[in-house]
Amino acid sequence: MERPHTVLRVSLHHPVPDPTTFTLVPPRLQHDISPLLVGRGPEAHLRLQLPHLSRRHLSLEPYLEKGGSLLTFSLKALSRKGCVWVNGLTLRFLEQVPLSVVNRVAFSGVQMVVRIEGGTSLEAFVCFFHLSPSPLIYRLQAEETDEWEGVPQEQPPPGPGPQAPGPLGFLHGPSQPSPGGATEIQLQREPQDRELC
Amino acid sequence: MSSFEDADTEETLTCLQMTVYHPGHQQNGIFQSRRFFSREKLPSSEVVKFGRNSICQYTFQDKHASRVQFSLHLFKKFDSSVLSFEIKNMSKKTSLIVDNQELGYLNKMDLPPKCMVRFGDYQFLIEKEDGESLEFFEIQFILSTRSLLQENNWLPQKPIPECGNYLSCSTQGNSPIEMGENEW
């Protein structure tokens, strides 16, 4: 009996309405167990037609945690010039992070939300792509407040060590579950970059 | 301006030295497609595959080997300026042993700077030499005609001795030897 595939539900949005940007994005893509490449070049499995995108901009790599039975994914930045923003962290060339169940990703103006639904097949995984006309991630506008007014809830905790994602982007709509990435991604770098990639 | 003046500043490359051993190599030429001692330059964004299949950069002429046995992935740690390596077992049939750790299918781990990687009769002593470049790295193969486990007294569970080198600090004679009660 065939085992069910792990499914990646990928929503994509670009703020500039250009019909060519996502023309090569299929509605469904089944991929083997090798890293899935996202970029502008012909070797990319998910090709986006954006001039500032690298030929190989990022990869989604499936693997198994020790003792695990479901595929886990990590996202690695492959662009030497650009960067990739993932769940509040800015990744430069060859930096990588493990993904959570729901992940907010931004690169070259593209907003991408990846939701992972576990399956037991270890042969391949399936991506379903959805093009969103509305933004998936938004930045909170800075508001002028007096000093003694409330501190924003999502402000990173003070001091060194892992930081919470910060007030950069949130999933659009309250129905989305929390990605929970802040505790799983144990990184020792402060998120200095204040802009989405 | 001359091309010398115009050229980019040269950076040293991270080098992964892999000393390989298989008892059947001399008879069956398992590593025959490998150029030993020469350093090969590879882009660091590439996944380096080892196995029997021709899609692998480094192939084993051995029907016992999996089509893709294992792969090496390069990455950069957040707190580091040099390249790091991950090793992933791509074989459904054979476990990959990295020092003392056993990796099952699709399990991966960070490669220590010096480690022994084994599967079946294959032995790889992997030593990483850090370089400045993030774009490229080098890989160099050295063929050993002797078992690396014996040659290096490979006892990975023991701490590295003060001289910092397993090769020069033999632990032979210091380890308890298993023997039967009547062997005295």
mmCIF file of C-alpha atoms in Angstrom:
data_model
loop_
_atom_site.group_PDB
_atom_site.id
_atom_site.type_symbol
_atom_site.label_atom_id
_atom_site.label_comp_id
_atom_site.label_asym_id
_atom_site.label_seq_id
_atom_site.Cartn_x
_atom_site.Cartn_y
_atom_site.Cartn_z
ATOM 1 C CA MET A 1 0.000 0.000 0.000
ATOM 2 C CA GLU A 2 1.304 3.411 -0.932
ATOM 3 C CA ARG A 3 2.156 5.631 1.986
ATOM 4 C CA PRO A 4 0.769 9.144 2.045
ATOM 5 C CA HIS A 5 3.163 11.869 1.002
ATOM 6 C CA THR A 6 4.210 14.771 3.144
ATOM 7 C CA VAL A 7 2.454 17.810 1.724
ATOM 8 C CA LEU A 8 3.856 21.328 1.574
ATOM 9 C CA ARG A 9 1.093 23.869 1.058
ATOM 10 C CA VAL A 10 2.872 26.881 -0.337
ATOM 11 C CA SER A 11 1.145 30.252 -0.710
ATOM 12 C CA LEU A 12 2.939 32.842 -2.814
ATOM 13 C CA HIS A 13 2.452 36.570 -3.167
ATOM 14 C CA HIS A 14 4.370 39.342 -4.888
ATOM 15 C CA PRO A 15 3.318 42.960 -4.328
ATOM 16 C CA VAL A 16 4.010 43.995 -7.932
ATOM 17 C CA PRO A 17 1.289 42.580 -10.152
ATOM 18 C CA ASP A 18 3.237 41.063 -13.035
ATOM 19 C CA PRO A 19 1.577 38.139 -14.777
ATOM 20 C CA THR A 20 4.931 36.597 -15.730
ATOM 21 C CA THR A 21 6.281 36.242 -12.168
ATOM 22 C CA PHE A 22 4.464 33.044 -11.339
ATOM 23 C CA THR A 23 3.736 31.680 -14.820
ATOM 24 C CA LEU A 24 6.073 28.709 -14.331
ATOM 25 C CA VAL A 25 4.597 27.759 -10.960
ATOM 26 C CA PRO A 26 2.608 24.533 -11.271
ATOM 27 C CA PRO A 27 -0.428 23.916 -9.066
ATOM 28 C CA ARG A 28 1.115 20.642 -7.884
ATOM 29 C CA LEU A 29 4.690 19.407 -7.830
ATOM 30 C CA GLN A 30 5.864 15.999 -6.650
ATOM 31 C CA HIS A 31 9.517 15.926 -5.762
ATOM 32 C CA ASP A 32 11.931 13.189 -4.720
ATOM 33 C CA ILE A 33 13.942 13.244 -1.537
ATOM 34 C CA SER A 34 16.604 15.639 -2.839
ATOM 35 C CA PRO A 35 16.553 19.348 -1.874
ATOM 36 C CA LEU A 36 13.907 21.345 -3.724
ATOM 37 C CA LEU A 37 15.484 24.368 -5.371
ATOM 38 C CA VAL A 38 13.712 27.705 -5.656
ATOM 39 C CA GLY A 39 15.127 30.297 -8.014
ATOM 40 C CA ARG A 40 15.219 31.868 -11.446
ATOM 41 C CA GLY A 41 17.495 29.373 -13.186
ATOM 42 C CA PRO A 42 16.532 26.403 -15.317
ATOM 43 C CA GLU A 43 17.747 23.911 -12.708
ATOM 44 C CA ALA A 44 15.337 25.291 -10.087
ATOM 45 C CA HIS A 45 12.362 23.061 -9.346
ATOM 46 C CA LEU A 46 10.220 26.064 -8.456
ATOM 47 C CA ARG A 47 11.005 28.782 -11.000
ATOM 48 C CA LEU A 48 9.998 32.365 -10.370
ATOM 49 C CA GLN A 49 10.512 34.990 -13.058
ATOM 50 C CA LEU A 50 12.043 37.804 -11.059
ATOM 51 C CA PRO A 51 15.130 39.661 -12.274
ATOM 52 C CA HIS A 52 16.646 40.108 -8.809
ATOM 53 C CA LEU A 53 16.174 36.500 -7.820
ATOM 54 C CA SER A 54 19.267 34.298 -7.927
ATOM 55 C CA ARG A 55 19.281 31.294 -10.220
ATOM 56 C CA ARG A 56 19.341 29.160 -7.093
ATOM 57 C CA HIS A 57 17.995 31.349 -4.331
ATOM 58 C CA LEU A 58 17.053 28.867 -1.642
ATOM 59 C CA SER A 59 16.483 25.188 -1.055
ATOM 60 C CA LEU A 60 14.058 23.153 1.016
ATOM 61 C CA GLU A 61 15.799 20.024 2.177
ATOM 62 C CA PRO A 62 13.879 17.027 3.518
ATOM 63 C CA TYR A 63 15.454 14.833 6.174
ATOM 64 C CA LEU A 64 14.505 12.627 9.097
ATOM 65 C CA GLU A 65 15.197 13.488 12.697
ATOM 66 C CA LYS A 66 16.783 10.584 14.556
ATOM 67 C CA GLY A 67 13.979 8.322 15.692
ATOM 68 C CA GLY A 68 11.436 10.289 13.667
ATOM 69 C CA SER A 69 9.097 8.834 11.093
ATOM 70 C CA LEU A 70 7.933 11.997 9.339
ATOM 71 C CA LEU A 71 9.967 14.191 7.054
ATOM 72 C CA THR A 72 11.384 17.374 8.514
ATOM 73 C CA PHE A 73 12.581 20.261 6.366
ATOM 74 C CA SER A 74 15.303 22.833 6.579
ATOM 75 C CA LEU A 75 15.557 25.973 4.481
ATOM 76 C CA LYS A 76 18.954 27.093 3.244
ATOM 77 C CA ALA A 77 19.823 30.403 1.561
ATOM 78 C CA LEU A 78 21.764 29.785 -1.662
ATOM 79 C CA SER A 79 21.986 33.321 -2.970
ATOM 80 C CA ARG A 80 25.355 35.002 -2.614
ATOM 81 C CA LYS A 81 23.869 38.454 -3.147
ATOM 82 C CA GLY A 82 20.374 38.258 -1.753
ATOM 83 C CA CYS A 83 19.029 37.040 1.541
ATOM 84 C CA VAL A 84 16.062 35.054 2.776
ATOM 85 C CA TRP A 85 13.893 36.034 5.725
ATOM 86 C CA VAL A 86 12.459 33.023 7.578
ATOM 87 C CA ASN A 87 10.240 33.266 10.640
ATOM 88 C CA GLY A 88 11.944 36.464 11.787
ATOM 89 C CA LEU A 89 15.519 35.510 10.952
ATOM 90 C CA THR A 90 17.568 36.794 8.046
ATOM 91 C CA LEU A 91 19.618 34.104 6.351
ATOM 92 C CA ARG A 92 22.678 34.917 4.267
ATOM 93 C CA PHE A 93 24.505 32.641 1.842
ATOM 94 C CA LEU A 94 24.602 29.021 3.086
ATOM 95 C CA GLU A 95 22.882 29.740 6.384
ATOM 96 C CA GLN A 96 20.020 27.404 7.175
ATOM 97 C CA VAL A 97 17.214 26.881 9.672
ATOM 98 C CA PRO A 98 14.867 24.010 10.416
ATOM 99 C CA LEU A 99 11.284 24.705 9.463
ATOM 100 C CA SER A 100 8.246 24.496 11.723
ATOM 101 C CA VAL A 101 4.713 23.470 10.805
ATOM 102 C CA VAL A 102 3.860 26.935 9.475
ATOM 103 C CA ASN A 103 6.602 29.157 8.145
ATOM 104 C CA ARG A 104 6.747 32.718 6.909
ATOM 105 C CA VAL A 105 9.401 33.284 4.274
ATOM 106 C CA ALA A 106 10.306 36.399 2.270
ATOM 107 C CA PHE A 107 12.879 36.912 -0.472
ATOM 108 C CA SER A 108 13.247 39.298 -3.429
ATOM 109 C CA GLY A 109 9.862 40.802 -2.635
ATOM 110 C CA VAL A 110 8.166 37.403 -2.715
ATOM 111 C CA GLN A 111 6.109 36.474 0.319
ATOM 112 C CA MET A 112 5.761 32.781 0.884
ATOM 113 C CA VAL A 113 3.961 30.839 3.590
ATOM 114 C CA VAL A 114 4.811 27.146 3.835
ATOM 115 C CA ARG A 115 2.578 24.856 5.824
ATOM 116 C CA ILE A 116 3.873 21.305 6.312
ATOM 117 C CA GLU A 117 1.458 18.382 6.619
ATOM 118 C CA GLY A 118 3.293 15.212 7.601
ATOM 119 C CA GLY A 119 2.981 11.984 5.635
ATOM 120 C CA THR A 120 4.775 8.672 6.098
ATOM 121 C CA SER A 121 6.237 8.326 2.605
ATOM 122 C CA LEU A 122 10.005 8.662 2.580
ATOM 123 C CA GLU A 123 10.269 8.450 -1.200
ATOM 124 C CA ALA A 124 8.925 11.848 -2.179
ATOM 125 C CA PHE A 125 6.906 14.825 -1.039
ATOM 126 C CA VAL A 126 4.262 16.925 -2.753
ATOM 127 C CA CYS A 127 3.955 20.701 -2.990
ATOM 128 C CA PHE A 128 0.659 22.442 -3.674
ATOM 129 C CA PHE A 129 1.085 26.047 -4.769
ATOM 130 C CA HIS A 130 -1.473 28.757 -4.250
ATOM 131 C CA LEU A 131 -1.056 32.254 -5.659
ATOM 132 C CA SER A 132 -2.378 34.843 -3.283
ATOM 133 C CA PRO A 133 -3.535 38.226 -4.571
ATOM 134 C CA SER A 134 -3.292 39.695 -1.081
ATOM 135 C CA PRO A 135 -0.210 39.979 1.155
ATOM 136 C CA LEU A 136 0.636 36.995 3.333
ATOM 137 C CA ILE A 137 3.054 38.794 5.614
ATOM 138 C CA TYR A 138 2.743 42.359 6.686
ATOM 139 C CA ARG A 139 4.925 44.684 8.638
ATOM 140 C CA LEU A 140 3.495 46.559 11.524
ATOM 141 C CA GLN A 141 3.670 50.275 10.896
ATOM 142 C CA ALA A 142 5.653 52.143 13.495
ATOM 143 C CA GLU A 143 3.355 54.287 15.578
ATOM 144 C CA GLU A 144 4.365 57.322 17.487
ATOM 145 C CA THR A 145 3.738 56.739 21.138
ATOM 146 C CA ASP A 146 4.647 58.415 24.367
ATOM 147 C CA GLU A 147 7.362 56.717 26.370
ATOM 148 C CA TRP A 148 5.032 55.378 28.997
ATOM 149 C CA GLU A 149 2.593 53.855 26.569
ATOM 150 C CA GLY A 150 2.481 50.108 26.270
ATOM 151 C CA VAL A 151 5.408 48.057 25.002
ATOM 152 C CA PRO A 152 4.556 46.060 21.868
ATOM 153 C CA GLN A 153 3.794 42.444 22.718
ATOM 154 C CA GLU A 154 6.133 40.925 20.139
ATOM 155 C CA GLN A 155 9.187 42.960 21.097
ATOM 156 C CA PRO A 156 12.291 40.771 21.310
ATOM 157 C CA PRO A 157 13.397 40.065 24.854
ATOM 158 C CA PRO A 158 16.365 42.112 25.997
ATOM 159 C CA GLY A 159 19.838 40.697 26.329
ATOM 160 C CA PRO A 160 21.813 38.161 24.292
ATOM 161 C CA GLY A 161 20.640 34.766 23.156
ATOM 162 C CA PRO A 162 17.824 33.605 20.930
ATOM 163 C CA GLN A 163 15.414 36.339 20.024
ATOM 164 C CA ALA A 164 11.737 36.173 19.281
ATOM 165 C CA PRO A 165 10.843 37.011 15.705
ATOM 166 C CA GLY A 166 10.087 40.636 16.487
ATOM 167 C CA PRO A 167 7.440 42.931 15.053
ATOM 168 C CA LEU A 168 8.247 42.254 11.441
ATOM 169 C CA GLY A 169 5.649 40.015 10.005
ATOM 170 C CA PHE A 170 2.677 37.953 10.983
ATOM 171 C CA LEU A 171 0.481 35.578 9.181
ATOM 172 C CA HIS A 172 -2.467 37.330 7.699
ATOM 173 C CA GLY A 173 -5.597 36.493 9.610
ATOM 174 C CA PRO A 174 -6.117 35.120 13.072
ATOM 175 C CA SER A 175 -7.042 31.602 11.943
ATOM 176 C CA GLN A 176 -3.463 30.566 11.175
ATOM 177 C CA PRO A 177 -1.833 28.472 13.876
ATOM 178 C CA SER A 178 1.267 29.772 15.527
ATOM 179 C CA PRO A 179 4.417 28.633 13.741
ATOM 180 C CA GLY A 180 6.115 27.949 17.033
ATOM 181 C CA GLY A 181 9.469 28.456 15.368
ATOM 182 C CA ALA A 182 10.921 30.735 18.013
ATOM 183 C CA THR A 183 11.529 27.947 20.481
ATOM 184 C CA GLU A 184 12.555 25.290 17.978
ATOM 185 C CA ILE A 185 15.047 27.412 16.106
ATOM 186 C CA GLN A 186 17.848 27.810 18.579
ATOM 187 C CA LEU A 187 20.097 30.411 17.088
ATOM 188 C CA GLN A 188 22.555 32.656 18.786
ATOM 189 C CA ARG A 189 22.366 35.615 16.437
ATOM 190 C CA GLU A 190 20.416 38.745 17.068
ATOM 191 C CA PRO A 191 18.043 39.683 14.267
ATOM 192 C CA GLN A 192 19.733 42.911 13.269
ATOM 193 C CA ASP A 193 18.053 43.151 9.909
ATOM 194 C CA ARG A 194 14.935 45.172 10.271
ATOM 195 C CA GLU A 195 13.616 44.596 6.817
ATOM 196 C CA LEU A 196 12.200 41.627 5.021
ATOM 197 C CA CYS A 197 14.547 40.404 2.303
ATOM 198 C CA MET B 1 45.996 47.281 -15.979
ATOM 199 C CA SER B 2 47.309 43.742 -15.999
ATOM 200 C CA SER B 3 45.020 40.836 -15.240
ATOM 201 C CA PHE B 4 47.112 40.188 -12.156
ATOM 202 C CA GLU B 5 46.284 43.616 -10.770
ATOM 203 C CA ASP B 6 42.672 43.279 -11.782
ATOM 204 C CA ALA B 7 42.058 39.805 -10.449
ATOM 205 C CA ASP B 8 39.971 39.154 -7.348
ATOM 206 C CA THR B 9 41.852 38.669 -4.100
ATOM 207 C CA GLU B 10 42.586 35.011 -3.721
ATOM 208 C CA GLU B 11 40.972 33.232 -0.821
ATOM 209 C CA THR B 12 42.065 30.005 0.741
ATOM 210 C CA LEU B 13 39.630 27.137 0.284
ATOM 211 C CA THR B 14 38.233 24.817 2.882
ATOM 212 C CA CYS B 15 39.588 21.374 2.095
ATOM 213 C CA LEU B 16 37.978 18.097 3.004
ATOM 214 C CA GLN B 17 40.595 15.391 3.004
ATOM 215 C CA MET B 18 39.100 11.925 2.716
ATOM 216 C CA THR B 19 41.346 8.951 3.294
ATOM 217 C CA VAL B 20 39.470 5.938 1.978
ATOM 218 C CA TYR B 21 39.838 2.236 2.568
ATOM 219 C CA HIS B 22 37.970 -0.830 1.354
ATOM 220 C CA PRO B 23 39.424 -4.350 1.658
ATOM 221 C CA GLY B 24 38.240 -5.212 -1.858
ATOM 222 C CA HIS B 25 39.686 -2.194 -3.644
ATOM 223 C CA GLN B 26 42.867 -3.831 -4.944
ATOM 224 C CA GLN B 27 40.938 -6.765 -6.373
ATOM 225 C CA ASN B 28 37.814 -5.013 -7.604
ATOM 226 C CA GLY B 29 38.899 -1.425 -8.117
ATOM 227 C CA ILE B 30 36.063 -0.014 -6.066
ATOM 228 C CA PHE B 31 37.505 3.506 -6.108
ATOM 229 C CA GLN B 32 38.851 3.232 -9.656
ATOM 230 C CA SER B 33 37.080 6.316 -10.917
ATOM 231 C CA ARG B 34 38.712 8.415 -8.223
ATOM 232 C CA ARG B 35 41.754 10.617 -8.840
ATOM 233 C CA PHE B 36 43.775 10.295 -5.690
ATOM 234 C CA PHE B 37 45.844 13.090 -4.168
ATOM 235 C CA SER B 38 44.682 15.820 -6.563
ATOM 236 C CA ARG B 39 42.387 18.455 -5.069
ATOM 237 C CA GLU B 40 39.060 19.045 -6.798
ATOM 238 C CA LYS B 41 37.357 22.395 -6.496
ATOM 239 C CA LEU B 42 33.587 22.323 -6.079
ATOM 240 C CA PRO B 43 30.942 25.013 -5.528
ATOM 241 C CA SER B 44 29.834 25.037 -1.913
ATOM 242 C CA SER B 45 26.152 25.286 -2.825
ATOM 243 C CA GLU B 46 26.367 21.843 -4.400
ATOM 244 C CA VAL B 47 25.219 18.668 -2.674
ATOM 245 C CA VAL B 48 28.034 16.130 -3.015
ATOM 246 C CA LYS B 49 26.759 12.592 -3.506
ATOM 247 C CA PHE B 50 28.605 9.320 -3.036
ATOM 248 C CA GLY B 51 27.240 6.029 -4.336
ATOM 249 C CA ARG B 52 27.006 3.557 -7.209
ATOM 250 C CA ASN B 53 24.841 5.645 -9.505
ATOM 251 C CA SER B 54 26.324 7.902 -12.153
ATOM 252 C CA ILE B 55 24.368 10.860 -10.738
ATOM 253 C CA CYS B 56 26.888 10.799 -7.877
ATOM 254 C CA GLN B 57 29.982 12.973 -8.124
ATOM 255 C CA TYR B 58 31.958 10.154 -6.527
ATOM 256 C CA THR B 59 31.063 6.619 -7.508
ATOM 257 C CA PHE B 60 31.821 3.225 -6.035
ATOM 258 C CA GLN B 61 32.304 0.319 -8.479
ATOM 259 C CA ASP B 62 30.524 -2.031 -6.130
ATOM 260 C CA LYS B 63 27.121 -3.664 -6.434
ATOM 261 C CA HIS B 64 26.848 -3.756 -2.646
ATOM 262 C CA ALA B 65 26.868 0.025 -2.488
ATOM 263 C CA SER B 66 23.567 1.909 -2.703
ATOM 264 C CA ARG B 67 22.840 4.028 -5.741
ATOM 265 C CA VAL B 68 23.249 7.045 -3.478
ATOM 266 C CA GLN B 69 24.951 6.007 -0.257
ATOM 267 C CA PHE B 70 25.451 9.337 1.464
ATOM 268 C CA SER B 71 25.640 13.019 0.686
ATOM 269 C CA LEU B 72 27.559 15.984 2.009
ATOM 270 C CA HIS B 73 25.868 19.370 2.358
ATOM 271 C CA LEU B 74 27.737 22.545 3.055
ATOM 272 C CA PHE B 75 26.368 25.277 5.238
ATOM 273 C CA LYS B 76 27.502 28.201 7.326
ATOM 274 C CA LYS B 77 26.784 28.373 11.040
ATOM 275 C CA PHE B 78 25.437 31.688 12.267
ATOM 276 C CA ASP B 79 28.329 32.249 14.639
ATOM 277 C CA SER B 80 31.038 31.180 12.232
ATOM 278 C CA SER B 81 32.822 32.590 9.212
ATOM 279 C CA VAL B 82 33.869 29.239 7.796
ATOM 280 C CA LEU B 83 32.090 26.424 6.015
ATOM 281 C CA SER B 84 30.667 23.463 7.875
ATOM 282 C CA PHE B 85 29.574 20.112 6.507
ATOM 283 C CA GLU B 86 26.586 17.919 7.146
ATOM 284 C CA ILE B 87 26.518 14.254 6.242
ATOM 285 C CA LYS B 88 23.249 12.536 5.367
ATOM 286 C CA ASN B 89 22.639 8.827 4.969
ATOM 287 C CA MET B 90 20.815 8.234 1.687
ATOM 288 C CA SER B 91 20.783 4.441 1.923
ATOM 289 C CA LYS B 92 17.649 2.627 3.018
ATOM 290 C CA LYS B 93 19.559 -0.604 3.580
ATOM 291 C CA THR B 94 22.778 0.359 5.279
ATOM 292 C CA SER B 95 23.411 2.483 8.326
ATOM 293 C CA LEU B 96 26.111 5.087 8.209
ATOM 294 C CA ILE B 97 28.371 5.252 11.255
ATOM 295 C CA VAL B 98 29.968 8.599 12.008
ATOM 296 C CA ASP B 99 32.436 8.032 14.844
ATOM 297 C CA ASN B 100 30.052 6.357 17.320
ATOM 298 C CA GLN B 101 26.789 7.641 15.944
ATOM 299 C CA GLU B 102 24.615 5.538 13.714
ATOM 300 C CA LEU B 103 22.597 7.352 11.077
ATOM 301 C CA GLY B 104 19.569 5.698 9.517
ATOM 302 C CA TYR B 105 17.973 6.589 6.200
ATOM 303 C CA LEU B 106 17.736 10.389 5.753
ATOM 304 C CA ASN B 107 19.267 11.056 9.169
ATOM 305 C CA LYS B 108 21.913 13.731 9.078
ATOM 306 C CA MET B 109 24.453 15.288 11.408
ATOM 307 C CA ASP B 110 27.172 17.915 11.434
ATOM 308 C CA LEU B 111 30.507 16.471 10.451
ATOM 309 C CA PRO B 112 33.140 16.914 13.172
ATOM 310 C CA PRO B 113 36.451 18.438 11.987
ATOM 311 C CA LYS B 114 37.986 14.986 12.135
ATOM 312 C CA CYS B 115 35.944 11.820 12.098
ATOM 313 C CA MET B 116 35.651 8.269 10.887
ATOM 314 C CA VAL B 117 32.742 7.461 8.597
ATOM 315 C CA ARG B 118 31.894 3.820 7.952
ATOM 316 C CA PHE B 119 29.325 1.688 6.184
ATOM 317 C CA GLY B 120 29.708 -1.962 5.225
ATOM 318 C CA ASP B 121 33.429 -2.524 4.604
ATOM 319 C CA TYR B 122 34.019 1.087 3.646
ATOM 320 C CA GLN B 123 36.075 3.362 5.878
ATOM 321 C CA PHE B 124 36.600 7.087 5.399
ATOM 322 C CA LEU B 125 38.799 9.178 7.622
ATOM 323 C CA ILE B 126 37.561 12.715 7.038
ATOM 324 C CA GLU B 127 39.616 15.715 8.062
ATOM 325 C CA LYS B 128 38.536 19.291 7.453
ATOM 326 C CA GLU B 129 40.986 22.115 6.889
ATOM 327 C CA ASP B 130 39.283 25.504 7.157
ATOM 328 C CA GLY B 131 39.607 28.136 4.455
ATOM 329 C CA GLU B 132 38.283 31.644 3.825
ATOM 330 C CA SER B 133 36.149 31.143 0.741
ATOM 331 C CA LEU B 134 32.453 30.493 1.150
ATOM 332 C CA GLU B 135 31.824 29.976 -2.545
ATOM 333 C CA PHE B 136 34.070 27.020 -3.195
ATOM 334 C CA PHE B 137 35.750 24.225 -1.340
ATOM 335 C CA GLU B 138 38.149 21.447 -2.227
ATOM 336 C CA ILE B 139 38.001 17.736 -1.761
ATOM 337 C CA GLN B 140 41.011 15.470 -1.799
ATOM 338 C CA PHE B 141 41.065 11.679 -1.719
ATOM 339 C CA ILE B 142 43.870 9.580 -0.385
ATOM 340 C CA LEU B 143 43.853 5.816 -0.752
ATOM 341 C CA SER B 144 44.855 3.713 2.211
ATOM 342 C CA THR B 145 45.882 0.137 1.651
ATOM 343 C CA ARG B 146 45.433 -0.643 5.350
ATOM 344 C CA SER B 147 42.389 -0.569 7.525
ATOM 345 C CA LEU B 148 42.027 2.924 8.913
ATOM 346 C CA LEU B 149 40.554 1.612 12.131
ATOM 347 C CA GLN B 150 43.699 -0.349 12.888
ATOM 348 C CA GLU B 151 46.068 2.218 11.452
ATOM 349 C CA ASN B 152 44.681 5.047 13.530
ATOM 350 C CA ASN B 153 43.813 3.087 16.664
ATOM 351 C CA TRP B 154 40.435 4.649 16.153
ATOM 352 C CA LEU B 155 38.857 4.865 19.568
ATOM 353 C CA PRO B 156 36.419 7.702 19.054
ATOM 354 C CA GLN B 157 34.779 7.354 22.448
ATOM 355 C CA LYS B 158 38.033 8.391 24.113
ATOM 356 C CA PRO B 159 38.952 12.050 24.540
ATOM 357 C CA ILE B 160 41.574 13.446 22.168
ATOM 358 C CA PRO B 161 44.994 13.157 23.835
ATOM 359 C CA GLU B 162 46.980 16.219 24.811
ATOM 360 C CA CYS B 163 49.017 16.246 21.623
ATOM 361 C CA GLY B 164 45.684 16.586 19.839
ATOM 362 C CA ASN B 165 46.345 13.923 17.254
ATOM 363 C CA TYR B 166 45.193 10.338 17.126
ATOM 364 C CA LEU B 167 47.847 9.544 14.554
ATOM 365 C CA SER B 168 50.850 10.431 16.644
ATOM 366 C CA CYS B 169 49.553 9.293 20.025
ATOM 367 C CA SER B 170 49.164 5.574 20.010
ATOM 368 C CA THR B 171 46.835 4.300 22.667
ATOM 369 C CA GLN B 172 47.977 0.750 22.115
ATOM 370 C CA GLY B 173 48.922 -0.909 25.371
ATOM 371 C CA ASN B 174 46.875 1.468 27.472
ATOM 372 C CA SER B 175 43.550 -0.102 26.657
ATOM 373 C CA PRO B 176 42.279 -3.097 28.560
ATOM 374 C CA ILE B 177 42.409 -6.246 26.469
ATOM 375 C CA GLU B 178 39.513 -8.658 26.601
ATOM 376 C CA MET B 179 40.617 -12.204 27.424
ATOM 377 C CA GLY B 180 39.213 -15.413 28.819
ATOM 378 C CA GLU B 181 39.738 -16.455 32.410
ATOM 379 C CA ASN B 182 42.018 -19.328 31.427
ATOM 380 C CA GLU B 183 44.245 -17.368 29.121
ATOM 381 C CA TRP B 184 46.762 -16.439 31.857
#
